[in-house]
DNA sequence: TCTGGGGTCCTAGGACCC
DNA sequence: TCTGGGGTCCTAGGACCC
């Protein structure tokens, strides 16, 4: 049996832990540029705020309905996530961390009442971190996701499902007719892997509920869609096609991209931004002990600014030899950027992606054909030492304590800097932002 | 005025190999 | 004049996830 543990409205719940006055109020958390809503409390959902909805579209609810908006505080959420994951891991032999707020647990071979274990897990996480979770148990991952959906929905919308399924839902203890009723009451779009487009096409074919999908002809669906949906149907029928992977591979690509607070046209500013983004991805690259074979850069104008001429180029620059050296990667990113930038366009977004990742320390399989002076190991090793020292300094003295000059922030916050006007303190990771209690 | 960011996997089609 | 068959690799684009 598998479990899926998931924090309810993760980002909002993290904020509420340190500001209980947010409880029972409509709250949203905004994306990096205070641009769109990326998390909503149940009360905000009730007001009709949609996922990823632009903030300016719902801003009026601040006055009319008491909606509260906060800037995203990813440092806080990441730290809260780590605490929650560590607690959840104690309850099963294997854990797969699936996203910042979700993990799968594999209970294979664990005796006892799983629903009781689920409730114990839930209350421990709640007591130790303050985060409310939902837990779903089932024989496959897809069903466990569905059971979790039922647990959450039964809690949030009374009457949608039997009350007994709220918070912790174990499909394993339902009778066949009970399970069938649940499948009939659930829209097909709630299934993991069935997105917007597929839902629309399935609906056209008369498949609207999970029960419809479960009973459909899997091989016909495979022909019409792809092998992915066939696997989903098999999982819904109880055949496990996926296992809990507690040692996921390193990322195959690492990206940093962001919209600006204001449009940018000039190359020097874009170079500064690209250098900063590259600094971020390079550190992540070294964290996972990989090297990158190529650097990809893109810039884009805004499709929403209809009077602007549009330009959204990208370029990929292969490196002579794979590297994790921030200086090398920035040089490549800047060259790629220079090759695509055109003056006169209002760019509102940029991104840097590291691709062709490989584990570090592998023998150089393809030495540079044109490397007339092939680098010996000595400069290579000194570059690695430099990066190690850089990471250690920034770990100890704070991000960007030491950085490559082109990535240095000149003066105060610039116009293109991302807006974060409503960010809460990073209570758990910065000593000077720690929560204070008053008598 | 203001419209998220970071990932994965699958498929189709073209280039290329012998 | 007639012009194969089986395979790999790469890329772009699309769909999905949270």
Coordinates of C-alpha atoms (C1' of nucleotides) in Angstrom, one line a residue:
Chain A
X1 CA 0.0 0.0 0.0
X2 CA 1.1 3.5 -0.8
X3 CA 0.2 6.8 1.0
X4 CA 0.2 10.3 -0.4
X5 CA 0.8 12.9 2.3
X6 CA 0.1 16.5 1.2
X7 CA 0.0 19.8 3.1
X8 CA -3.3 21.7 2.7
X9 CA -2.7 25.0 0.9
X10 CA 1.0 24.7 1.7
X11 CA 2.2 28.3 1.3
X12 CA -0.8 29.8 3.1
X13 CA -0.5 27.3 5.9
X14 CA 3.2 28.2 6.4
X15 CA 2.3 31.8 6.8
X16 CA -0.5 31.0 9.2
X17 CA 1.8 29.1 11.5
X18 CA 3.5 32.4 12.4
X19 CA 0.6 34.7 12.0
X20 CA -2.5 33.0 13.5
X21 CA -4.5 36.1 12.8
X22 CA -4.6 34.8 9.2
X23 CA -6.7 31.8 10.3
X24 CA -10.2 31.7 8.9
X25 CA -9.4 34.7 6.7
X26 CA -9.2 34.7 2.8
X27 CA -5.4 34.7 2.1
X28 CA -3.4 34.3 -1.1
X29 CA 0.3 34.1 -1.7
X30 CA 1.6 35.9 -4.7
X31 CA 4.3 34.8 -7.3
X32 CA 7.7 36.3 -7.4
X33 CA 6.8 39.6 -8.9
X34 CA 3.6 39.9 -6.9
X35 CA 2.0 39.1 -10.2
X36 CA -0.3 36.1 -9.7
X37 CA -1.9 34.1 -7.0
X38 CA 0.0 30.8 -6.5
X39 CA -1.6 29.6 -3.3
X40 CA -5.1 30.2 -1.8
X41 CA -6.6 29.5 1.5
X42 CA -10.0 27.7 1.4
X43 CA -11.7 31.1 2.1
X44 CA -9.9 32.6 -0.9
X45 CA -11.1 29.7 -3.0
X46 CA -14.6 30.3 -1.8
X47 CA -14.3 33.9 -3.1
X48 CA -13.6 32.5 -6.5
X49 CA -9.8 33.3 -6.7
X50 CA -8.4 30.9 -9.3
X51 CA -4.9 29.3 -9.3
X52 CA -2.4 31.5 -11.1
X53 CA -4.9 34.3 -11.4
X54 CA -3.3 37.7 -11.9
X55 CA -3.3 39.7 -8.7
X56 CA -4.7 42.9 -10.4
X57 CA -7.8 40.9 -11.3
X58 CA -8.7 40.1 -7.7
X59 CA -7.1 43.0 -6.0
X60 CA -10.5 44.7 -5.4
X61 CA -11.4 41.8 -3.0
X62 CA -8.9 43.4 -0.6
X63 CA -11.4 46.1 0.1
X64 CA -14.6 44.3 -0.5
X65 CA -14.0 41.0 1.1
X66 CA -11.0 41.4 3.3
X67 CA -8.7 39.3 1.1
X68 CA -5.1 39.3 2.3
X69 CA -2.2 38.9 -0.1
X70 CA 1.4 38.0 0.8
X71 CA 4.5 37.9 -1.3
X72 CA 6.0 34.4 -1.7
X73 CA 8.6 33.6 1.0
X74 CA 10.2 30.5 -0.5
X75 CA 13.0 30.3 2.0
X76 CA 10.3 29.8 4.7
X77 CA 8.3 27.3 2.7
X78 CA 11.4 25.3 1.9
X79 CA 12.5 25.0 5.5
X80 CA 9.0 24.1 6.7
X81 CA 8.8 21.5 4.0
X82 CA 12.0 19.9 5.2
X83 CA 10.6 19.6 8.7
X84 CA 7.4 18.1 7.5
X85 CA 9.1 15.6 5.2
X86 CA 11.4 14.5 8.0
X87 CA 8.4 13.8 10.3
X88 CA 6.5 11.9 7.6
X89 CA 9.5 9.8 6.8
X90 CA 9.4 8.3 10.3
X91 CA 6.2 6.5 9.5
X92 CA 7.2 4.3 6.6
X93 CA 10.2 2.4 5.3
X94 CA 10.4 4.4 2.1
X95 CA 9.6 7.9 1.2
X96 CA 9.6 9.7 -2.1
X97 CA 9.6 13.5 -1.9
X98 CA 7.4 14.4 -4.8
X99 CA 7.1 18.2 -4.4
X100 CA 7.6 20.9 -1.8
X101 CA 4.4 19.9 -0.1
X102 CA 3.8 16.2 -1.0
X103 CA 5.4 12.9 -0.5
X104 CA 4.6 9.3 -1.3
X105 CA 5.2 6.7 1.4
X106 CA 5.5 3.0 0.7
X107 CA 3.9 0.9 3.4
X108 CA 4.7 -2.5 1.8
X109 CA 5.1 -5.0 4.6
X110 CA 3.9 -2.7 7.3
X111 CA 1.3 -4.4 9.5
X112 CA -1.5 -2.7 11.4
X113 CA -4.3 -0.2 10.8
X114 CA -3.1 2.1 8.1
X115 CA -5.8 4.7 8.6
X116 CA -4.8 4.9 12.3
X117 CA -1.1 5.3 11.2
X118 CA -2.3 8.1 8.9
X119 CA -4.1 9.9 11.6
X120 CA -1.0 9.6 13.9
X121 CA 1.2 11.0 11.1
X122 CA -1.2 13.8 10.5
X123 CA -1.4 14.8 14.2
X124 CA 2.3 14.6 14.7
X125 CA 3.0 16.9 11.7
X126 CA 0.3 19.3 12.9
X127 CA 1.7 19.4 16.4
X128 CA 5.3 19.7 15.5
X129 CA 5.1 22.0 12.6
X130 CA 1.6 23.5 12.7
X131 CA 0.9 22.4 9.1
X132 CA -2.4 20.7 8.3
X133 CA -2.1 17.7 6.0
X134 CA -4.3 15.2 4.2
X135 CA -3.4 11.5 3.8
X136 CA -4.6 9.1 1.1
X137 CA -3.9 5.3 1.1
X138 CA -4.3 3.0 -1.8
X139 CA -2.6 0.1 -3.7
X140 CA -1.2 2.4 -6.5
X141 CA 0.3 5.8 -6.6
X142 CA -2.5 7.2 -8.9
X143 CA -5.1 5.8 -6.5
X144 CA -3.3 7.2 -3.5
X145 CA -3.3 10.6 -5.1
X146 CA -7.0 10.2 -5.7
X147 CA -7.6 9.0 -2.1
X148 CA -5.8 12.2 -1.0
X149 CA -8.0 14.3 -3.2
X150 CA -11.0 12.7 -1.5
X151 CA -9.6 13.2 2.0
X152 CA -9.0 16.9 1.3
X153 CA -12.3 17.5 -0.6
X154 CA -14.4 15.7 2.0
X155 CA -12.9 18.0 4.6
X156 CA -13.3 21.2 2.6
X157 CA -16.7 20.6 1.1
X158 CA -19.1 18.8 3.4
X159 CA -21.5 16.7 1.4
X160 CA -19.1 16.0 -1.4
X161 CA -18.0 12.6 0.1
X162 CA -18.9 10.7 3.2
X163 CA -17.6 12.6 6.3
X164 CA -15.6 9.5 7.4
X165 CA -13.2 10.0 4.4
X166 CA -12.1 13.4 5.5
X167 CA -8.5 14.2 6.4
X168 CA -7.4 10.5 6.1
X169 CA -8.9 8.3 3.4
X170 CA -7.9 4.6 3.0
X171 CA -9.3 3.1 -0.2
X172 CA -8.2 -0.3 1.1
X173 CA -10.9 -0.4 3.7
X174 CA -13.8 0.6 1.4
X175 CA -16.2 -1.9 0.0
X176 CA -16.5 -2.3 -3.8
X177 CA -19.8 -0.4 -3.9
X178 CA -18.4 2.4 -1.7
X179 CA -15.4 2.7 -3.9
X180 CA -17.6 2.8 -7.0
X181 CA -19.7 5.6 -5.5
X182 CA -16.5 7.6 -4.9
X183 CA -15.3 7.1 -8.5
X184 CA -18.7 8.1 -9.8
X185 CA -18.7 11.2 -7.7
X186 CA -15.3 12.4 -8.9
X187 CA -14.6 14.2 -12.1
X188 CA -12.1 12.7 -14.4
X189 CA -9.9 15.8 -14.4
X190 CA -9.1 15.2 -10.7
X191 CA -7.0 12.2 -11.7
X192 CA -3.2 12.6 -11.6
X193 CA -2.0 12.9 -15.2
X194 CA -5.3 13.9 -16.7
X195 CA -4.9 17.6 -17.4
X196 CA -7.0 20.3 -19.1
X197 CA -6.6 19.2 -22.7
X198 CA -7.1 15.5 -22.1
X199 CA -10.1 16.2 -19.9
X200 CA -11.8 18.1 -22.7
X201 CA -11.1 15.4 -25.2
X202 CA -12.3 12.6 -22.8
X203 CA -15.5 14.6 -22.1
X204 CA -16.2 14.7 -25.9
X205 CA -15.9 11.0 -25.9
X206 CA -18.5 10.7 -23.0
X207 CA -15.9 10.1 -20.3
X208 CA -16.6 12.5 -17.5
X209 CA -16.1 10.7 -14.2
X210 CA -13.2 8.6 -12.8
X211 CA -15.6 5.6 -13.1
X212 CA -16.0 6.2 -16.8
X213 CA -12.3 6.3 -17.3
X214 CA -11.7 3.2 -15.2
X215 CA -14.1 1.3 -17.4
X216 CA -12.9 2.6 -20.7
X217 CA -11.0 0.5 -23.3
X218 CA -7.3 1.1 -22.3
X219 CA -5.8 0.1 -25.6
X220 CA -8.2 2.4 -27.5
X221 CA -7.2 5.2 -25.2
X222 CA -3.6 4.5 -25.8
X223 CA -4.1 4.8 -29.6
X224 CA -6.0 8.0 -29.2
X225 CA -3.8 9.6 -26.7
X226 CA -0.5 8.0 -25.6
X227 CA 0.9 5.3 -23.5
X228 CA 0.8 7.6 -20.5
X229 CA -3.0 7.4 -20.2
X230 CA -3.0 3.7 -20.5
X231 CA -0.7 3.4 -17.5
X232 CA -3.1 5.8 -15.6
X233 CA -6.1 3.5 -16.4
X234 CA -4.2 0.4 -15.2
X235 CA -3.2 2.2 -12.0
X236 CA -6.8 3.2 -11.4
X237 CA -7.8 -0.4 -11.8
X238 CA -5.3 -1.3 -9.0
X239 CA -2.3 -2.5 -11.0
X240 CA 0.7 -0.7 -9.7
X241 CA 2.8 0.6 -12.6
X242 CA 4.9 3.0 -10.5
X243 CA 6.9 2.4 -7.4
X244 CA 8.1 4.7 -4.7
X245 CA 11.5 6.0 -5.7
X246 CA 13.4 7.2 -2.6
X247 CA 16.6 8.0 -4.5
X248 CA 15.5 10.1 -7.5
X249 CA 18.1 10.9 -10.1
X250 CA 19.8 14.3 -10.2
X251 CA 17.9 16.9 -12.3
X252 CA 18.5 16.8 -16.0
X253 CA 18.2 20.6 -16.4
X254 CA 18.4 23.5 -14.0
X255 CA 16.6 26.8 -14.7
X256 CA 16.3 30.2 -13.2
X257 CA 13.9 32.6 -14.9
X258 CA 11.9 35.6 -13.8
X259 CA 9.7 38.4 -14.9
X260 CA 11.0 41.9 -14.2
X261 CA 9.3 44.6 -12.1
X262 CA 9.5 46.9 -15.2
X263 CA 10.4 46.3 -18.9
X264 CA 14.1 46.3 -19.8
X265 CA 15.5 47.2 -23.1
X266 CA 19.3 47.8 -22.6
X267 CA 21.9 45.1 -22.9
X268 CA 23.9 46.0 -19.7
X269 CA 21.0 45.4 -17.5
X270 CA 20.2 42.1 -19.1
X271 CA 23.8 41.1 -18.7
X272 CA 23.6 41.8 -15.0
X273 CA 20.3 39.8 -14.7
X274 CA 21.7 36.9 -16.7
X275 CA 24.8 36.9 -14.6
X276 CA 22.7 36.7 -11.4
X277 CA 20.5 34.0 -12.7
X278 CA 23.6 32.0 -13.8
X279 CA 25.0 32.4 -10.3
X280 CA 21.9 30.8 -8.9
X281 CA 21.8 27.8 -11.3
X282 CA 25.6 27.3 -11.0
X283 CA 25.2 26.9 -7.3
X284 CA 22.4 24.4 -7.7
X285 CA 24.4 22.5 -10.2
X286 CA 27.3 22.1 -7.8
X287 CA 24.9 21.2 -5.0
X288 CA 23.8 18.2 -7.0
X289 CA 27.4 17.4 -8.0
X290 CA 26.9 17.8 -11.7
X291 CA 28.5 19.7 -14.5
X292 CA 26.7 21.3 -17.4
X293 CA 27.4 20.7 -21.1
X294 CA 25.6 23.7 -22.4
X295 CA 24.0 27.0 -21.4
X296 CA 20.7 28.1 -22.7
X297 CA 19.5 31.7 -22.4
X298 CA 16.1 33.3 -23.3
X299 CA 14.6 36.7 -23.1
X300 CA 11.0 37.6 -24.0
X301 CA 8.7 40.6 -24.5
X302 CA 5.2 40.6 -23.0
X303 CA 2.4 39.2 -25.1
X304 CA 0.1 41.2 -22.9
X305 CA 1.6 44.5 -24.1
X306 CA -0.2 44.4 -27.4
X307 CA 1.3 47.6 -28.7
X308 CA 4.8 46.4 -28.2
X309 CA 6.7 44.6 -31.0
X310 CA 7.2 41.0 -29.8
X311 CA 10.6 39.2 -29.6
X312 CA 11.2 36.0 -27.7
X313 CA 14.5 34.5 -28.8
X314 CA 16.6 31.9 -27.2
X315 CA 20.1 30.5 -27.8
X316 CA 22.0 27.5 -26.6
X317 CA 25.7 27.6 -26.3
X318 CA 27.6 24.3 -25.9
X319 CA 30.7 24.5 -23.6
X320 CA 34.0 23.3 -24.9
X321 CA 34.1 21.0 -21.9
X322 CA 31.4 20.4 -19.2
X323 CA 31.8 22.8 -16.3
X324 CA 30.3 23.9 -13.0
X325 CA 32.5 27.0 -12.8
X326 CA 30.3 30.1 -12.3
X327 CA 32.7 32.2 -14.3
X328 CA 32.7 29.9 -17.3
X329 CA 28.9 29.6 -17.2
X330 CA 28.4 33.3 -16.9
X331 CA 30.8 33.9 -19.8
X332 CA 28.8 31.5 -21.9
X333 CA 25.4 32.9 -20.8
X334 CA 26.5 36.5 -21.7
X335 CA 27.8 35.4 -25.1
X336 CA 24.4 33.7 -25.8
X337 CA 22.6 36.8 -24.6
X338 CA 24.6 39.1 -26.8
X339 CA 23.7 37.0 -29.8
X340 CA 20.0 37.2 -29.3
X341 CA 19.4 40.7 -27.8
X342 CA 18.0 43.3 -30.2
X343 CA 17.8 47.0 -29.1
X344 CA 14.4 48.6 -28.9
X345 CA 12.3 45.8 -27.5
X346 CA 10.7 45.9 -24.1
X347 CA 11.8 42.7 -22.5
X348 CA 9.9 41.7 -19.4
X349 CA 11.3 38.3 -18.7
X350 CA 14.6 36.4 -18.9
X351 CA 15.9 33.0 -18.1
X352 CA 19.1 30.9 -17.9
X353 CA 19.0 27.1 -18.2
X354 CA 21.8 24.6 -17.7
X355 CA 21.4 21.5 -19.9
X356 CA 23.3 18.4 -20.9
X357 CA 24.0 17.8 -17.2
X358 CA 26.4 15.0 -16.2
X359 CA 27.8 13.8 -12.9
X360 CA 31.0 15.7 -12.0
X361 CA 34.4 14.0 -12.0
X362 CA 33.8 11.8 -15.0
X363 CA 36.7 11.4 -17.4
X364 CA 36.5 13.8 -20.3
X365 CA 35.1 11.5 -23.0
X366 CA 35.3 13.9 -25.8
X367 CA 38.3 16.2 -25.5
X368 CA 38.0 19.5 -27.4
X369 CA 39.0 18.8 -31.0
X370 CA 40.3 22.4 -31.4
X371 CA 41.9 22.6 -27.9
X372 CA 45.4 23.3 -29.2
X373 CA 46.5 23.7 -25.6
X374 CA 44.5 21.1 -23.8
X375 CA 43.9 22.1 -20.2
X376 CA 45.8 20.0 -17.8
X377 CA 44.3 19.0 -14.5
X378 CA 45.9 21.7 -12.5
X379 CA 43.7 24.7 -13.6
X380 CA 40.7 22.5 -13.4
X381 CA 41.4 21.6 -9.8
X382 CA 42.1 25.2 -8.8
X383 CA 38.7 26.2 -10.4
X384 CA 37.0 23.6 -8.3
X385 CA 38.7 24.7 -5.2
X386 CA 37.7 28.3 -5.9
X387 CA 34.0 27.3 -6.4
X388 CA 34.1 25.2 -3.2
X389 CA 35.4 28.3 -1.3
X390 CA 32.8 30.5 -2.9
X391 CA 30.0 28.3 -1.8
X392 CA 31.4 27.9 1.7
X393 CA 31.7 31.7 2.1
X394 CA 28.2 32.3 0.8
X395 CA 26.8 29.6 3.1
X396 CA 28.4 31.2 6.1
X397 CA 28.0 34.9 5.4
X398 CA 24.8 34.9 3.3
X399 CA 23.8 34.6 -0.3
X400 CA 25.8 36.9 -2.6
X401 CA 28.4 37.7 0.1
X402 CA 30.9 36.9 -2.6
X403 CA 29.9 37.0 -6.2
X404 CA 31.2 37.4 -9.8
X405 CA 31.5 41.1 -10.6
X406 CA 29.1 41.1 -13.5
X407 CA 26.4 39.7 -11.2
X408 CA 27.0 42.3 -8.5
X409 CA 24.0 44.4 -7.7
X410 CA 24.8 48.0 -8.5
X411 CA 23.5 50.4 -6.0
X412 CA 20.0 49.9 -4.5
X413 CA 17.1 47.9 -5.8
X414 CA 16.8 48.6 -9.5
X415 CA 13.6 49.1 -11.4
X416 CA 13.7 45.6 -13.0
X417 CA 14.1 44.0 -9.6
X418 CA 11.2 41.8 -8.7
X419 CA 8.6 43.4 -6.5
X420 CA 8.0 41.7 -3.1
X421 CA 6.1 44.2 -1.1
X422 CA 4.3 41.9 1.2
X423 CA 6.9 39.3 2.2
X424 CA 6.8 37.9 5.7
X425 CA 9.9 37.4 7.8
X426 CA 12.0 34.3 7.1
X427 CA 11.2 33.2 10.7
X428 CA 13.0 29.8 10.6
X429 CA 16.2 30.5 8.6
X430 CA 17.3 34.0 9.5
X431 CA 18.3 34.8 13.1
X432 CA 17.5 38.5 12.6
X433 CA 14.0 37.7 11.4
X434 CA 13.1 35.2 14.1
X435 CA 9.5 35.5 15.5
X436 CA 9.1 37.5 18.7
X437 CA 6.6 36.6 21.4
X438 CA 5.1 39.3 23.6
X439 CA 4.0 38.8 27.1
Chain B
dT1 C1' 0.2 49.9 -14.6
dC2 C1' -0.1 44.9 -13.1
dT3 C1' -0.5 38.4 -16.0
dG4 C1' 4.4 32.4 -12.0
dG5 C1' 8.5 29.4 -12.0
dG6 C1' 10.7 25.0 -12.2
dG7 C1' 10.5 20.6 -13.7
dT8 C1' 9.3 15.7 -16.3
dC9 C1' 8.0 12.6 -20.0
dC10 C1' 6.3 11.3 -24.7
dT11 C1' 5.8 11.7 -29.7
dA12 C1' 6.7 12.8 -34.4
dG13 C1' 9.8 13.8 -37.8
dG14 C1' 14.3 14.5 -39.8
dA15 C1' 19.1 13.2 -40.3
dC16 C1' 22.1 9.8 -40.5
dC17 C1' 24.1 4.9 -40.3
dC18 C1' 25.0 0.4 -42.9
Chain C
dT1 C1' 14.8 2.7 -66.2
dC2 C1' 14.6 0.4 -61.8
dT3 C1' 16.0 3.1 -56.0
dG4 C1' 15.4 -1.1 -49.2
dG5 C1' 14.9 -2.0 -44.7
dG6 C1' 16.0 -1.6 -40.1
dG7 C1' 17.9 1.0 -36.8
dT8 C1' 19.7 5.1 -33.7
dC9 C1' 20.0 9.8 -32.3
dC10 C1' 18.5 14.4 -31.9
dT11 C1' 15.2 18.2 -31.6
dA12 C1' 11.0 20.7 -31.2
dG13 C1' 6.7 20.8 -29.4
dG14 C1' 3.0 19.4 -26.5
dA15 C1' 1.0 17.8 -22.3
dC16 C1' 1.4 17.2 -17.7
dC17 C1' 2.7 18.1 -12.6
dC18 C1' 2.9 21.3 -8.4

